[in-house]
Coordinates of N, CA and C in Angstrom, one line a residue:
M1 N -59.8 25.7 -50.3 CA -60.2 25.2 -49.0 C -59.1 24.3 -48.4
V2 N -58.6 23.4 -49.3 CA -57.6 22.5 -48.8 C -56.4 23.3 -48.3
D3 N -56.0 24.4 -49.0 CA -54.9 25.2 -48.6 C -55.0 25.8 -47.3
V4 N -56.3 26.2 -47.0 CA -56.6 26.8 -45.7 C -56.3 25.8 -44.6
F5 N -56.8 24.5 -44.8 CA -56.6 23.5 -43.8 C -55.1 23.2 -43.6
D6 N -54.4 23.1 -44.7 CA -53.0 22.8 -44.6 C -52.3 23.9 -43.9
E7 N -52.7 25.1 -44.1 CA -52.0 26.2 -43.4 C -52.3 26.2 -41.9
V8 N -53.5 25.9 -41.6 CA -53.9 25.8 -40.1 C -53.1 24.6 -39.5
E9 N -53.1 23.5 -40.2 CA -52.4 22.3 -39.6 C -50.9 22.6 -39.4
E10 N -50.3 23.4 -40.4 CA -48.9 23.8 -40.3 C -48.7 24.7 -39.1
Q11 N -49.6 25.6 -38.9 CA -49.5 26.5 -37.7 C -49.6 25.7 -36.4
L12 N -50.5 24.7 -36.4 CA -50.6 23.9 -35.2 C -49.4 23.1 -34.9
R13 N -48.8 22.5 -36.0 CA -47.6 21.8 -35.8 C -46.5 22.7 -35.3
S14 N -46.4 23.9 -35.8 CA -45.4 24.9 -35.4 C -45.6 25.2 -33.9
E15 N -46.8 25.4 -33.5 CA -47.1 25.7 -32.1 C -46.7 24.5 -31.2
R16 N -47.0 23.2 -31.7 CA -46.6 22.1 -30.9 C -45.1 22.0 -30.8
Y17 N -44.4 22.2 -31.9 CA -42.9 22.2 -31.8 C -42.3 23.2 -30.9
R18 N -42.9 24.4 -31.0 CA -42.4 25.5 -30.1 C -42.7 25.1 -28.6
S19 N -43.9 24.6 -28.4 CA -44.2 24.2 -27.0 C -43.3 23.1 -26.5
L20 N -43.0 22.1 -27.4 CA -42.1 21.0 -27.1 C -40.7 21.6 -26.8
A21 N -40.3 22.5 -27.6 CA -39.0 23.1 -27.5 C -38.8 23.9 -26.1
V22 N -39.9 24.6 -25.8 CA -39.9 25.4 -24.6 C -39.9 24.4 -23.4
K23 N -40.6 23.3 -23.5 CA -40.6 22.4 -22.4 C -39.3 21.6 -22.2
S24 N -38.7 21.4 -23.4 CA -37.5 20.6 -23.4 C -36.2 21.4 -23.1
L25 N -36.3 22.7 -23.3 CA -35.1 23.5 -23.1 C -34.5 23.4 -21.8
P26 N -35.2 23.4 -20.7 CA -34.6 23.3 -19.3 C -33.8 22.0 -19.2
W27 N -34.4 20.9 -19.8 CA -33.7 19.6 -19.7 C -32.4 19.6 -20.5
V28 N -32.5 20.1 -21.7 CA -31.3 20.2 -22.6 C -30.2 21.0 -21.9
A29 N -30.6 22.1 -21.3 CA -29.7 23.0 -20.7 C -29.0 22.3 -19.5
A30 N -29.9 21.6 -18.7 CA -29.4 20.9 -17.5 C -28.3 19.8 -17.9
V31 N -28.6 19.1 -19.0 CA -27.7 18.0 -19.5 C -26.4 18.7 -19.9
T32 N -26.5 19.8 -20.6 CA -25.3 20.5 -21.1 C -24.4 21.0 -19.9
V33 N -25.1 21.5 -18.9 CA -24.4 22.0 -17.8 C -23.7 20.9 -17.0
A34 N -24.5 19.7 -16.9 CA -23.9 18.5 -16.2 C -22.7 18.0 -16.9
V35 N -22.7 18.0 -18.3 CA -21.5 17.6 -19.0 C -20.3 18.5 -18.8
V36 N -20.6 19.8 -18.8 CA -19.5 20.8 -18.6 C -18.9 20.7 -17.2
V37 N -19.9 20.6 -16.2 CA -19.4 20.5 -14.8 C -18.6 19.2 -14.6
G38 N -19.1 18.1 -15.2 CA -18.4 16.8 -15.1 C -17.0 16.9 -15.6
V39 N -16.9 17.4 -16.8 CA -15.5 17.5 -17.4 C -14.6 18.4 -16.6
G40 N -15.2 19.6 -16.2 CA -14.4 20.5 -15.4 C -14.1 19.9 -14.1
G41 N -15.0 19.2 -13.5 CA -14.8 18.6 -12.2 C -13.7 17.5 -12.2
Y42 N -13.7 16.7 -13.3 CA -12.6 15.7 -13.5 C -11.3 16.4 -13.6
W43 N -11.2 17.4 -14.5 CA -9.9 18.1 -14.7 C -9.5 18.7 -13.3
G44 N -10.4 19.3 -12.6 CA -10.1 19.9 -11.4 C -9.6 18.9 -10.4
W45 N -10.2 17.7 -10.3 CA -9.8 16.7 -9.3 C -8.4 16.1 -9.7
T46 N -8.2 15.9 -11.0 CA -6.9 15.4 -11.5 C -5.8 16.4 -11.1
S47 N -6.1 17.7 -11.3 CA -5.1 18.8 -11.0 C -4.9 18.8 -9.5
Y48 N -5.9 18.6 -8.7 CA -5.8 18.6 -7.3 C -4.9 17.5 -6.8
Q49 N -5.2 16.3 -7.4 CA -4.4 15.1 -7.0 C -2.9 15.3 -7.3
T50 N -2.6 15.9 -8.5 CA -1.2 16.1 -8.9 C -0.6 17.1 -7.9
T51 N -1.3 18.1 -7.5 CA -0.7 19.1 -6.6 C -0.5 18.4 -5.2
Q52 N -1.4 17.6 -4.8 CA -1.2 16.9 -3.5 C 0.0 16.0 -3.6
A53 N 0.2 15.3 -4.7 CA 1.3 14.4 -4.8 C 2.6 15.1 -4.8
D54 N 2.6 16.3 -5.5 CA 3.9 17.1 -5.5 C 4.2 17.6 -4.1
K55 N 3.2 18.0 -3.3 CA 3.4 18.5 -2.0 C 3.9 17.3 -1.1
A56 N 3.3 16.1 -1.3 CA 3.7 15.0 -0.5 C 5.1 14.6 -0.8
S57 N 5.5 14.6 -2.1 CA 6.8 14.3 -2.5 C 7.9 15.2 -1.8
E58 N 7.6 16.5 -1.8 CA 8.5 17.5 -1.2 C 8.5 17.2 0.3
G59 N 7.4 17.0 0.9 CA 7.3 16.8 2.4 C 8.1 15.5 2.8
Y60 N 7.9 14.4 2.0 CA 8.6 13.2 2.3 C 10.1 13.3 2.2
Q61 N 10.5 14.0 1.2 CA 12.0 14.2 1.0 C 12.5 15.0 2.1
A62 N 11.8 16.0 2.6 CA 12.3 16.9 3.7 C 12.3 16.1 5.0
A63 N 11.4 15.2 5.2 CA 11.4 14.3 6.4 C 12.6 13.4 6.3
L64 N 12.9 12.8 5.2 CA 14.0 11.9 5.1 C 15.3 12.7 5.4
E65 N 15.4 13.9 4.9 CA 16.6 14.7 5.2 C 16.8 15.0 6.7
T66 N 15.6 15.3 7.3 CA 15.6 15.5 8.8 C 16.1 14.2 9.5
A67 N 15.5 13.1 9.1 CA 15.9 11.8 9.7 C 17.4 11.5 9.6
Q68 N 17.9 11.8 8.4 CA 19.3 11.6 8.2 C 20.3 12.5 9.0
K69 N 19.8 13.7 9.2 CA 20.7 14.8 9.8 C 20.5 14.8 11.3
Q70 N 19.2 14.7 11.8 CA 18.9 14.8 13.2 C 18.4 13.6 13.9
G71 N 18.2 12.5 13.1 CA 17.7 11.3 13.7 C 16.2 11.1 13.3
P72 N 15.8 9.8 13.2 CA 14.4 9.5 12.8 C 13.4 10.1 13.7
A73 N 13.6 10.1 15.0 CA 12.6 10.6 15.9 C 12.2 12.0 15.6
K74 N 13.2 12.8 15.2 CA 13.0 14.2 14.9 C 12.1 14.4 13.7
A75 N 12.1 13.4 12.8 CA 11.3 13.5 11.6 C 9.9 12.9 11.7
F76 N 9.6 12.4 12.8 CA 8.3 11.7 13.0 C 7.1 12.7 12.6
G77 N 7.1 13.9 13.1 CA 6.1 14.8 12.9 C 5.9 15.2 11.4
Q78 N 7.1 15.3 10.7 CA 7.0 15.5 9.3 C 6.4 14.4 8.5
F79 N 6.8 13.2 8.9 CA 6.2 12.0 8.2 C 4.7 11.9 8.5
K80 N 4.3 12.3 9.6 CA 2.9 12.3 10.0 C 2.1 13.3 9.1
T81 N 2.7 14.5 8.8 CA 2.1 15.5 8.0 C 1.9 14.9 6.6
V82 N 2.9 14.2 6.1 CA 2.8 13.5 4.8 C 1.7 12.4 4.8
A83 N 1.7 11.7 5.9 CA 0.7 10.6 6.0 C -0.7 11.1 6.0
D84 N -0.9 12.4 6.4 CA -2.2 13.0 6.5 C -2.7 13.5 5.2
T85 N -1.9 13.4 4.1 CA -2.3 13.9 2.8 C -3.1 12.8 2.1
G86 N -3.6 13.1 0.9 CA -4.4 12.2 0.2 C -3.6 11.4 -0.9
A87 N -2.3 11.7 -0.9 CA -1.5 11.0 -1.9 C -1.1 9.6 -1.4
K88 N -1.8 8.5 -1.9 CA -1.7 7.2 -1.3 C -0.3 6.6 -1.3
G89 N 0.5 6.8 -2.3 CA 1.9 6.2 -2.3 C 2.7 6.8 -1.2
Y90 N 2.7 8.1 -1.1 CA 3.5 8.8 -0.1 C 2.9 8.6 1.3
K91 N 1.6 8.5 1.4 CA 1.0 8.2 2.7 C 1.5 6.8 3.2
A92 N 1.5 5.8 2.3 CA 2.0 4.5 2.8 C 3.4 4.5 3.2
L93 N 4.3 5.2 2.4 CA 5.7 5.3 2.7 C 5.9 6.0 4.0
A94 N 5.2 7.1 4.2 CA 5.3 7.8 5.5 C 4.9 7.0 6.7
L95 N 3.8 6.3 6.6 CA 3.3 5.4 7.7 C 4.3 4.3 8.0
L96 N 5.0 3.8 6.9 CA 6.0 2.8 7.2 C 7.2 3.4 8.0
Q97 N 7.6 4.6 7.6 CA 8.6 5.2 8.4 C 8.2 5.5 9.8
M98 N 7.0 5.9 10.0 CA 6.5 6.1 11.4 C 6.5 4.8 12.2
G99 N 6.1 3.7 11.5 CA 6.1 2.5 12.2 C 7.5 2.1 12.6
D100 N 8.5 2.3 11.7 CA 9.9 2.0 12.0 C 10.4 2.7 13.2
I101 N 10.1 4.0 13.2 CA 10.5 4.9 14.3 C 10.0 4.3 15.7
R102 N 8.7 4.0 15.7 CA 8.1 3.4 16.9 C 8.7 2.1 17.3
I103 N 9.1 1.3 16.3 CA 9.8 0.0 16.6 C 11.1 0.3 17.3
E104 N 11.8 1.3 16.8 CA 13.1 1.7 17.5 C 12.9 2.2 18.9
E105 N 11.7 2.7 19.2 CA 11.4 3.2 20.5 C 10.7 2.1 21.4
N106 N 10.6 0.9 20.8 CA 10.0 -0.2 21.6 C 8.5 0.0 21.8
K107 N 7.9 0.8 20.9 CA 6.4 1.0 21.0 C 5.8 0.1 20.0
T108 N 5.7 -1.2 20.2 CA 5.3 -2.2 19.2 C 3.8 -2.0 18.8
T109 N 3.0 -1.8 19.8 CA 1.5 -1.7 19.5 C 1.3 -0.5 18.5
E110 N 1.9 0.6 18.8 CA 1.7 1.8 18.0 C 2.3 1.5 16.6
A111 N 3.5 0.9 16.5 CA 4.1 0.6 15.3 C 3.2 -0.3 14.4
V112 N 2.7 -1.4 15.0 CA 1.8 -2.3 14.3 C 0.6 -1.5 13.7
G113 N 0.1 -0.6 14.4 CA -1.0 0.2 13.9 C -0.7 1.0 12.7
Y114 N 0.5 1.6 12.7 CA 1.0 2.3 11.5 C 1.2 1.4 10.3
F115 N 1.8 0.2 10.6 CA 2.1 -0.7 9.5 C 0.8 -1.2 8.9
D116 N -0.2 -1.5 9.7 CA -1.5 -2.0 9.2 C -2.2 -0.9 8.4
E117 N -2.1 0.4 8.9 CA -2.7 1.5 8.2 C -2.0 1.7 6.8
A118 N -0.7 1.5 6.8 CA 0.1 1.6 5.5 C -0.3 0.6 4.5
A119 N -0.6 -0.6 5.0 CA -1.0 -1.7 4.2 C -2.4 -1.4 3.5
K120 N -3.3 -0.7 4.2 CA -4.6 -0.3 3.7 C -4.4 0.8 2.7
A121 N -3.5 1.7 2.9 CA -3.3 2.9 2.1 C -2.5 2.6 0.8
A122 N -1.7 1.5 0.8 CA -0.7 1.2 -0.2 C -1.5 1.1 -1.6
P123 N -0.9 1.7 -2.6 CA -1.6 1.6 -3.9 C -1.1 0.4 -4.8
N124 N -0.2 -0.3 -4.3 CA 0.3 -1.5 -5.0 C 0.7 -2.6 -4.1
V125 N 0.9 -3.8 -4.6 CA 1.2 -5.0 -3.8 C 2.5 -4.9 -3.1
L126 N 3.5 -4.3 -3.8 CA 4.9 -4.2 -3.2 C 4.8 -3.5 -1.8
L127 N 4.2 -2.3 -1.8 CA 4.2 -1.5 -0.6 C 3.2 -2.2 0.4
G128 N 2.1 -2.7 -0.1 CA 1.1 -3.3 0.8 C 1.6 -4.5 1.5
D129 N 2.3 -5.4 0.8 CA 2.8 -6.6 1.4 C 4.0 -6.3 2.3
L130 N 4.8 -5.3 1.9 CA 5.9 -4.9 2.8 C 5.4 -4.5 4.1
A131 N 4.3 -3.7 4.1 CA 3.7 -3.2 5.4 C 3.2 -4.3 6.2
R132 N 2.5 -5.3 5.6 CA 1.9 -6.5 6.3 C 3.1 -7.3 6.9
L133 N 4.2 -7.4 6.1 CA 5.3 -8.2 6.6 C 5.9 -7.6 7.8
K134 N 6.1 -6.3 7.8 CA 6.6 -5.5 8.9 C 5.8 -5.7 10.1
S135 N 4.5 -5.6 9.9 CA 3.5 -5.8 11.0 C 3.7 -7.1 11.7
A136 N 3.7 -8.2 10.9 CA 3.9 -9.5 11.4 C 5.2 -9.7 12.2
F137 N 6.3 -9.2 11.6 CA 7.6 -9.3 12.3 C 7.6 -8.5 13.6
A138 N 6.9 -7.4 13.7 CA 6.8 -6.6 14.9 C 6.1 -7.4 16.0
L139 N 5.2 -8.3 15.6 CA 4.4 -9.1 16.6 C 5.0 -10.5 16.9
M140 N 6.1 -10.8 16.3 CA 6.7 -12.1 16.4 C 6.9 -12.6 17.9
D141 N 7.3 -11.6 18.7 CA 7.6 -12.0 20.1 C 6.4 -12.0 21.1
T142 N 5.3 -11.4 20.6 CA 4.2 -11.3 21.5 C 2.9 -11.9 21.1
A143 N 2.7 -12.0 19.8 CA 1.4 -12.6 19.3 C 1.4 -14.1 19.3
S144 N 0.2 -14.7 19.2 CA 0.1 -16.1 19.2 C 0.5 -16.6 17.8
L145 N 0.8 -17.9 17.8 CA 1.1 -18.6 16.5 C 0.0 -18.4 15.5
K146 N -1.2 -18.6 16.0 CA -2.4 -18.5 15.1 C -2.5 -17.1 14.5
D147 N -2.2 -16.0 15.3 CA -2.3 -14.7 14.8 C -1.2 -14.4 13.7
I148 N 0.0 -14.9 14.1 CA 1.1 -14.8 13.1 C 0.8 -15.5 11.8
E149 N 0.3 -16.7 11.9 CA 0.0 -17.5 10.7 C -1.1 -16.8 9.9
S150 N -2.1 -16.2 10.5 CA -3.1 -15.5 9.8 C -2.6 -14.3 9.0
R151 N -1.5 -13.7 9.5 CA -0.9 -12.5 8.9 C 0.1 -12.9 7.8
L152 N 0.8 -14.0 8.0 CA 1.9 -14.4 7.1 C 1.5 -15.3 6.0
T153 N 0.5 -16.2 6.2 CA 0.2 -17.1 5.2 C -0.2 -16.5 3.9
P154 N -1.0 -15.4 3.9 CA -1.3 -14.8 2.6 C -0.1 -14.2 1.9
L155 N 1.0 -13.9 2.6 CA 2.2 -13.4 2.0 C 3.1 -14.4 1.5
A156 N 2.8 -15.7 1.8 CA 3.7 -16.8 1.5 C 3.3 -17.4 0.2
G157 N 2.3 -16.9 -0.5 CA 1.9 -17.5 -1.8 C 3.0 -17.3 -2.8
E158 N 2.9 -18.2 -3.9 CA 4.0 -18.2 -4.9 C 4.1 -16.9 -5.7
K159 N 3.1 -16.1 -5.7 CA 3.1 -14.9 -6.5 C 3.4 -13.7 -5.6
S160 N 3.6 -13.9 -4.3 CA 3.8 -12.8 -3.4 C 5.3 -12.3 -3.5
P161 N 5.5 -11.0 -3.6 CA 6.9 -10.5 -3.8 C 7.8 -10.8 -2.6
Y162 N 7.2 -11.1 -1.4 CA 8.0 -11.3 -0.2 C 7.8 -12.7 0.4
R163 N 7.5 -13.6 -0.5 CA 7.1 -15.0 -0.1 C 8.2 -15.7 0.7
V164 N 9.4 -15.5 0.3 CA 10.5 -16.2 1.0 C 10.6 -15.7 2.5
Y165 N 10.6 -14.3 2.7 CA 10.6 -13.8 4.0 C 9.4 -14.2 4.8
A166 N 8.3 -14.3 4.2 CA 7.1 -14.8 4.9 C 7.2 -16.3 5.3
K167 N 7.7 -17.1 4.4 CA 7.9 -18.5 4.8 C 8.9 -18.7 5.9
E168 N 10.0 -17.9 5.8 CA 11.0 -18.0 6.9 C 10.4 -17.6 8.2
A169 N 9.7 -16.5 8.2 CA 9.0 -16.0 9.4 C 8.1 -17.0 10.0
L170 N 7.3 -17.7 9.1 CA 6.4 -18.7 9.6 C 7.1 -19.8 10.3
A171 N 8.3 -20.2 9.7 CA 9.1 -21.3 10.3 C 9.6 -20.9 11.7
F172 N 10.1 -19.7 11.8 CA 10.6 -19.3 13.1 C 9.4 -19.1 14.1
A173 N 8.2 -18.7 13.6 CA 7.1 -18.6 14.5 C 6.7 -19.9 15.1
K174 N 6.8 -21.0 14.2 CA 6.5 -22.3 14.7 C 7.5 -22.8 15.7
L175 N 8.8 -22.5 15.4 CA 9.9 -22.8 16.3 C 9.7 -22.1 17.7
Q176 N 9.3 -20.9 17.6 CA 9.2 -20.1 18.9 C 8.0 -20.7 19.7
A177 N 6.9 -21.2 19.0 CA 5.8 -21.7 19.6 C 5.9 -23.1 20.1
G178 N 7.1 -23.7 19.8 CA 7.4 -25.1 20.3 C 7.0 -26.2 19.3
D179 N 6.6 -25.8 18.1 CA 6.2 -26.8 17.0 C 7.5 -27.1 16.3
L180 N 8.4 -27.9 16.9 CA 9.7 -28.2 16.3 C 9.6 -29.0 15.0
A181 N 8.7 -29.9 14.9 CA 8.5 -30.7 13.7 C 8.1 -29.9 12.5
G182 N 7.1 -29.0 12.8 CA 6.6 -28.2 11.7 C 7.6 -27.2 11.3
A183 N 8.4 -26.6 12.3 CA 9.4 -25.6 11.9 C 10.5 -26.3 11.1
R184 N 10.9 -27.5 11.5 CA 12.0 -28.2 10.8 C 11.6 -28.5 9.4
A185 N 10.4 -28.9 9.2 CA 9.9 -29.2 7.8 C 10.0 -27.9 6.9
D186 N 9.6 -26.8 7.5 CA 9.6 -25.6 6.7 C 11.1 -25.2 6.4
F187 N 12.0 -25.4 7.4 CA 13.4 -25.0 7.2 C 14.0 -25.9 6.1
V188 N 13.6 -27.1 6.1 CA 14.2 -28.1 5.1 C 13.8 -27.5 3.7
I189 N 12.6 -27.1 3.5 CA 12.1 -26.6 2.2 C 12.9 -25.3 1.9
L190 N 13.1 -24.4 2.9 CA 13.9 -23.2 2.6 C 15.4 -23.5 2.3
A191 N 15.9 -24.4 3.0 CA 17.4 -24.7 2.8 C 17.6 -25.3 1.4
N192 N 16.6 -26.0 0.8 CA 16.8 -26.6 -0.5 C 15.9 -25.9 -1.6
S193 N 15.5 -24.7 -1.3 CA 14.6 -24.0 -2.2 C 15.3 -23.7 -3.5
L194 N 14.6 -23.9 -4.6 CA 15.1 -23.5 -5.9 C 14.6 -22.1 -6.4
D195 N 13.8 -21.6 -5.5 CA 13.2 -20.3 -5.8 C 14.3 -19.2 -5.9
S196 N 14.3 -18.5 -7.1 CA 15.3 -17.5 -7.3 C 15.3 -16.4 -6.3
S197 N 14.2 -16.2 -5.5 CA 14.1 -15.2 -4.5 C 14.7 -15.6 -3.2
T198 N 15.1 -16.9 -3.1 CA 15.7 -17.4 -1.8 C 17.2 -17.0 -1.8
S199 N 17.6 -16.2 -1.0 CA 19.0 -15.8 -0.9 C 19.9 -16.8 -0.2
E200 N 21.2 -16.7 -0.3 CA 22.1 -17.6 0.4 C 22.0 -17.4 1.9
E201 N 21.7 -16.2 2.3 CA 21.6 -15.9 3.7 C 20.4 -16.7 4.3
V202 N 19.3 -16.7 3.6 CA 18.1 -17.4 4.0 C 18.4 -18.9 4.1
R203 N 19.1 -19.5 3.2 CA 19.4 -20.9 3.2 C 20.3 -21.2 4.4
Q204 N 21.3 -20.3 4.6 CA 22.2 -20.5 5.8 C 21.4 -20.5 7.1
R205 N 20.5 -19.5 7.2 CA 19.8 -19.4 8.5 C 18.9 -20.7 8.7
A206 N 18.3 -21.2 7.5 CA 17.5 -22.4 7.6 C 18.3 -23.6 8.1
Q207 N 19.5 -23.7 7.6 CA 20.3 -24.8 7.9 C 20.8 -24.7 9.4
A208 N 21.1 -23.5 9.8 CA 21.4 -23.2 11.2 C 20.3 -23.6 12.2
A209 N 19.1 -23.2 11.8 CA 17.9 -23.5 12.6 C 17.7 -25.0 12.7
M210 N 17.9 -25.7 11.6 CA 17.7 -27.2 11.6 C 18.7 -27.8 12.5
Q211 N 20.0 -27.3 12.5 CA 21.0 -27.8 13.4 C 20.6 -27.5 14.9
L212 N 20.0 -26.4 15.1 CA 19.6 -26.0 16.4 C 18.5 -26.9 16.9
I213 N 17.6 -27.3 16.1 CA 16.5 -28.2 16.4 C 17.1 -29.6 16.7
D214 N 17.9 -30.1 15.7 CA 18.5 -31.4 15.8 C 19.4 -31.6 17.1
S215 N 20.0 -30.5 17.5 CA 20.9 -30.6 18.6 C 20.1 -30.5 20.0
G216 N 18.9 -30.2 19.9 CA 18.1 -30.0 21.1 C 18.3 -28.7 21.8
A217 N 19.0 -27.8 21.1 CA 19.3 -26.5 21.7 C 18.3 -25.4 21.2
A218 N 17.0 -25.8 21.0 CA 16.0 -24.8 20.5 C 15.7 -23.7 21.5
K219 N 16.2 -23.9 22.7 CA 16.0 -22.8 23.7 C 16.8 -21.6 23.4
E220 N 17.8 -21.7 22.5 CA 18.5 -20.5 22.0 C 17.8 -19.8 20.9
L221 N 16.5 -19.8 21.1 CA 15.7 -19.2 20.0 C 15.8 -17.7 19.9
G222 N 15.9 -17.0 21.0 CA 15.9 -15.6 20.9 C 16.8 -15.0 19.9
A223 N 18.1 -15.4 19.9 CA 19.1 -14.9 19.0 C 18.8 -15.3 17.6
A224 N 18.2 -16.5 17.4 CA 17.9 -17.0 16.0 C 16.8 -16.1 15.4
V225 N 15.8 -15.8 16.2 CA 14.7 -15.0 15.7 C 15.2 -13.6 15.3
K226 N 16.0 -13.1 16.2 CA 16.5 -11.7 15.9 C 17.4 -11.7 14.6
A227 N 18.1 -12.8 14.4 CA 19.0 -12.9 13.2 C 18.1 -13.0 12.0
A228 N 16.9 -13.6 12.1 CA 16.0 -13.8 11.0 C 15.2 -12.6 10.7
A229 N 15.0 -11.8 11.7 CA 14.1 -10.6 11.5 C 14.8 -9.5 10.8
K230 N 15.2 -9.7 9.5 CA 15.9 -8.7 8.7 C 14.9 -8.5 7.5
L231 N 14.2 -7.4 7.6 CA 13.2 -7.2 6.5 C 13.9 -6.6 5.3
P232 N 13.2 -6.8 4.1 CA 13.8 -6.2 2.9 C 13.7 -4.7 2.9
P233 N 14.5 -4.0 2.1 CA 14.4 -2.6 2.1 C 13.2 -2.1 1.4
M234 N 13.0 -0.8 1.4 CA 11.9 -0.2 0.6 C 12.1 -0.6 -0.8
P235 N 11.0 -0.9 -1.6 CA 11.2 -1.2 -3.0 C 11.7 -0.1 -3.8
P236 N 12.5 -0.4 -4.9 CA 13.1 0.7 -5.7 C 12.0 1.5 -6.3
M237 N 12.3 2.8 -6.7 CA 11.3 3.7 -7.2 C 10.6 3.2 -8.5
G238 N 11.3 2.4 -9.3 CA 10.7 1.8 -10.5 C 9.5 0.9 -10.2
Q239 N 9.4 0.4 -9.0 CA 8.4 -0.5 -8.6 C 7.3 0.2 -7.7
L240 N 7.5 1.5 -7.5 CA 6.6 2.2 -6.6 C 5.5 2.8 -7.5
P241 N 4.4 3.3 -7.0 CA 3.3 3.8 -7.8 C 3.7 4.9 -8.7
A242 N 3.1 4.9 -9.9 CA 3.5 6.0 -10.9 C 3.2 7.3 -10.2
G243 N 4.1 8.3 -10.5 CA 3.9 9.6 -10.0 C 4.7 10.0 -8.8
L244 N 5.4 8.9 -8.2 CA 6.3 9.3 -7.1 C 7.5 9.9 -7.6
A245 N 8.0 11.0 -7.0 CA 9.1 11.7 -7.5 C 10.4 10.9 -7.4
P246 N 11.3 11.0 -8.3 CA 12.6 10.3 -8.2 C 13.4 10.7 -7.0
N247 N 13.3 11.9 -6.6 CA 14.1 12.3 -5.4 C 13.7 11.5 -4.1
A248 N 12.4 11.3 -4.0 CA 11.9 10.5 -2.9 C 12.3 9.1 -3.0
A249 N 12.3 8.6 -4.2 CA 12.6 7.1 -4.4 C 14.1 6.9 -4.1
A250 N 14.9 7.8 -4.5 CA 16.3 7.6 -4.2 C 16.6 7.4 -2.8
A251 N 15.8 8.1 -2.0 CA 16.1 8.0 -0.5 C 15.3 6.9 0.1
A252 N 14.3 6.3 -0.6 CA 13.5 5.3 0.1 C 14.3 4.1 0.5
P253 N 15.2 3.5 -0.3 CA 15.9 2.3 0.1 C 16.7 2.6 1.4
N254 N 17.0 3.8 1.7 CA 17.8 4.1 2.9 C 16.9 4.3 4.2
A255 N 15.6 4.0 4.0 CA 14.7 4.2 5.1 C 15.1 3.3 6.3
P256 N 14.9 3.7 7.5 CA 15.2 2.9 8.7 C 14.4 1.7 8.7
Q257 N 15.0 0.5 9.0 CA 14.3 -0.7 9.0 C 14.0 -1.2 10.5

């Protein structure tokens, strides 16, 4: 009798397990499919990004060659095509080039827009801060001191790669706005700076500006500002985002400023 009950109980357990398996099967299958799709999707997306980066590299190099042979303006459309891709490093580089071209054409507002867009797209600090610096320099003659300070102050921090250029630009912005005392104090710091990033040219310009202020000839500001507005070149390829092709990097330092 006991054997009969055990057999019936065993059958019932088997039925419950089968029922549970049948009910669970769709969920197990769904999880398996999700894992497969997730892995496949990640691989596909990575492959897509690599393909986009390769295309952007080729397009950027072609645009640089056009700029060198036919002039930057002729390459504007090609740079725009690169900027419309999803490859962030080349997008930022192309936008910087487009901004430079518009500066040469005296289209400051449009240039600032491209520089600001490049700063947002930049995948690292070097490219991002370079774009922000270019934007601030482009506005030096038209924007208010408050606007210039809001753009340059974050770039003047001790860890910023372009801190010296930002500090110098801030000093000239103050000079241009008539804050002679504030400008002179900034130039004194630059002229005596022990920062290894401070070049001899920067020190000389700071000393010249101090003499300009001390002599009362601050009205000769226009030439001084233009002399100071020398931006650093594009960063070397070793400091650009991983994945940028060497052929594009070799040409980057030659980009129009």
